[in-house]
């Protein structure tokens, strides 16, 4: 039997510490003007020294469970999308499971860079649709500040830390995920990667000396890929859902760079007022980005029962993912 799967609870967590562009001017040769005009980012949040990715994930997950009015013991599965796990193993999802007390839940991590939230959401929906599980917790969480080279002005201005969570469960027919698409092009993996610390280049004095434990990125290559794939993934998934661009009430794209969003969505003729943006406040929060934007859009009253919402992400891998959701107002579900 196929059940309709949708979001029944949302949460997010942003660390308290705000780092402005002006502060970065003191670290590297950059300027507020360069960062703002090239990226649209004004400030970002950076995790406290004692916070790891699981701490951010747990806070977002707790908020999502409250929103869904669900106990942790009612979760069947936890998927954490991250590229900055607390440790290589165990999975950060297992750390979240333990902290929540989600004793019934299976748990695994998913690595899809900034597409992580959309990848995890679509993965979760398959378990619900198939009838295998009732409630799946999806978390997108990253602490890229720990993987960022704070001497590299080409990357350190772009990222921020954060987490977003969603409880995915059954919704009435006609609601929930109407279309979904996942993609990858591993031949572009070398445009955005972290060279050392895995089995190919284990940590050594040489890898440390070469600063190989930090993110390496070819900005212009990722930019070209992002603009192209955001447009394709958006149009394809809308068609799959049997809708047109005009039927989408709100676009929630990955918040990497305002120019990427402008060059793709706005070029397709999507008006500004139908695109949710928060890249100015948080920068690129990687796997958390689309989820934080969705949670903020709902909290801001930008999403109503029956609205068609488009989520689209792209990132390391290279990967991309998109989904169309018919929004189910959970207040009806929760009575
Ligand atoms: N401040 C000042 N100057 C800078 C900075 C900075 N922070 N960063 C780069 N520059 C300089 C460069 O050194 C270069 O100078 P040069 O010509 O003297 O060498 C000049 O600015 C232009 O550099 P480009 O890299 O060509 O600049 P571009 O206009 O492409 O903007 C940017 C760079 C913002 C990184 C852009 O390419 C971009 O947004 N790319 C996509 C990045 C992205 O989205 N990554 C995340 C993917 S998702 C994930 O999975 C994590």
CSV table of C-alpha atoms and ligand atoms in Angstrom, one decimal, residues 28-31 34-35 38-39 83 112-115 144 153-155 157-159 192 215 217-223 226 254 256-257 259-260 284 286 314-317 319, ligand 1:
chain,number,residue,atom,x,y,z
A,28,UNK,CA,41.3,37.8,5.9
A,29,UNK,CA,41.8,40.3,3.0
A,30,UNK,CA,38.1,40.9,2.3
A,31,UNK,CA,35.4,43.6,2.7
A,34,UNK,CA,32.7,42.3,-1.6
A,35,UNK,CA,30.9,39.7,0.5
A,38,UNK,CA,29.1,38.7,-4.5
A,39,UNK,CA,27.1,36.5,-2.1
A,83,UNK,CA,29.2,16.4,6.1
A,112,UNK,CA,25.0,14.8,0.3
A,113,UNK,CA,26.5,18.1,1.1
A,114,UNK,CA,24.1,21.0,0.9
A,115,UNK,CA,21.5,18.7,-0.8
A,144,UNK,CA,31.3,23.8,8.7
A,153,UNK,CA,39.0,34.2,1.9
A,154,UNK,CA,37.5,32.3,-1.0
A,155,UNK,CA,35.6,30.0,1.3
A,157,UNK,CA,33.1,34.1,4.1
A,158,UNK,CA,30.5,31.7,2.7
A,159,UNK,CA,29.5,29.3,5.4
A,192,UNK,CA,34.1,20.9,-3.5
A,215,UNK,CA,37.2,22.6,2.6
A,217,UNK,CA,36.3,24.7,-3.4
A,218,UNK,CA,36.4,25.9,-7.0
A,219,UNK,CA,33.9,28.7,-6.6
A,220,UNK,CA,33.2,29.5,-10.2
A,221,UNK,CA,32.8,25.8,-11.1
A,222,UNK,CA,30.3,25.3,-8.3
A,223,UNK,CA,28.5,28.5,-9.3
A,226,UNK,CA,24.5,25.4,-9.2
A,254,UNK,CA,19.3,26.3,-0.9
A,256,UNK,CA,24.3,29.5,-0.8
A,257,UNK,CA,24.5,32.7,-2.7
A,259,UNK,CA,23.4,35.5,-7.2
A,260,UNK,CA,22.8,31.7,-7.7
A,284,UNK,CA,25.4,28.8,3.6
A,286,UNK,CA,25.1,23.4,4.2
A,314,UNK,CA,22.6,21.4,-4.6
A,315,UNK,CA,26.0,20.7,-3.1
A,316,UNK,CA,29.1,18.6,-2.6
A,317,UNK,CA,29.2,15.3,-4.5
A,319,UNK,CA,24.5,16.3,-5.8
B,1,LIG,N1,37.0,38.9,-0.5
B,1,LIG,C1,37.6,39.6,-1.5
B,1,LIG,N2,38.0,39.0,-2.7
B,1,LIG,C2,37.8,37.7,-2.8
B,1,LIG,C3,37.1,36.9,-1.9
B,1,LIG,C4,36.7,37.6,-0.7
B,1,LIG,N3,36.1,36.9,0.3
B,1,LIG,N4,37.0,35.7,-2.4
B,1,LIG,C5,37.6,35.7,-3.6
B,1,LIG,N5,38.0,36.9,-3.9
B,1,LIG,C6,38.7,37.3,-5.1
B,1,LIG,C7,39.4,36.2,-5.8
B,1,LIG,O1,40.7,35.9,-5.2
B,1,LIG,C8,39.5,36.7,-7.2
B,1,LIG,O2,40.6,37.6,-7.2
B,1,LIG,P1,41.7,37.5,-8.4
B,1,LIG,O3,40.9,37.7,-9.6
B,1,LIG,O4,42.6,38.6,-8.0
B,1,LIG,O5,42.2,36.2,-8.2
B,1,LIG,C9,38.2,37.5,-7.3
B,1,LIG,O6,37.8,37.8,-6.0
B,1,LIG,C10,37.2,36.8,-8.1
B,1,LIG,O7,37.1,35.5,-7.6
B,1,LIG,P2,36.0,34.4,-8.1
B,1,LIG,O8,36.2,33.1,-7.4
B,1,LIG,O9,36.1,34.4,-9.6
B,1,LIG,O10,34.7,35.2,-7.7
B,1,LIG,P3,33.2,34.9,-8.0
B,1,LIG,O11,32.6,36.1,-8.6
B,1,LIG,O12,33.1,33.6,-8.7
B,1,LIG,O13,32.6,34.7,-6.5
B,1,LIG,C11,32.0,32.9,-5.0
B,1,LIG,C12,33.2,33.7,-5.7
B,1,LIG,C13,31.2,33.9,-4.2
B,1,LIG,C14,32.6,31.9,-4.1
B,1,LIG,C15,31.2,32.3,-6.1
B,1,LIG,O14,32.0,31.6,-7.1
B,1,LIG,C16,30.2,31.3,-5.6
B,1,LIG,O15,29.3,31.6,-4.9
B,1,LIG,N6,30.3,30.0,-5.9
B,1,LIG,C17,29.4,29.0,-5.4
B,1,LIG,C18,29.9,28.6,-4.1
B,1,LIG,C19,28.9,27.7,-3.4
B,1,LIG,O16,27.7,27.9,-3.5
B,1,LIG,N7,29.4,26.8,-2.6
B,1,LIG,C20,28.7,25.9,-1.8
B,1,LIG,C21,28.1,24.8,-2.5
B,1,LIG,S1,27.1,23.9,-1.5
B,1,LIG,C22,27.9,22.7,-0.5
B,1,LIG,O17,27.7,21.5,-0.7
B,1,LIG,C23,28.8,23.1,0.6
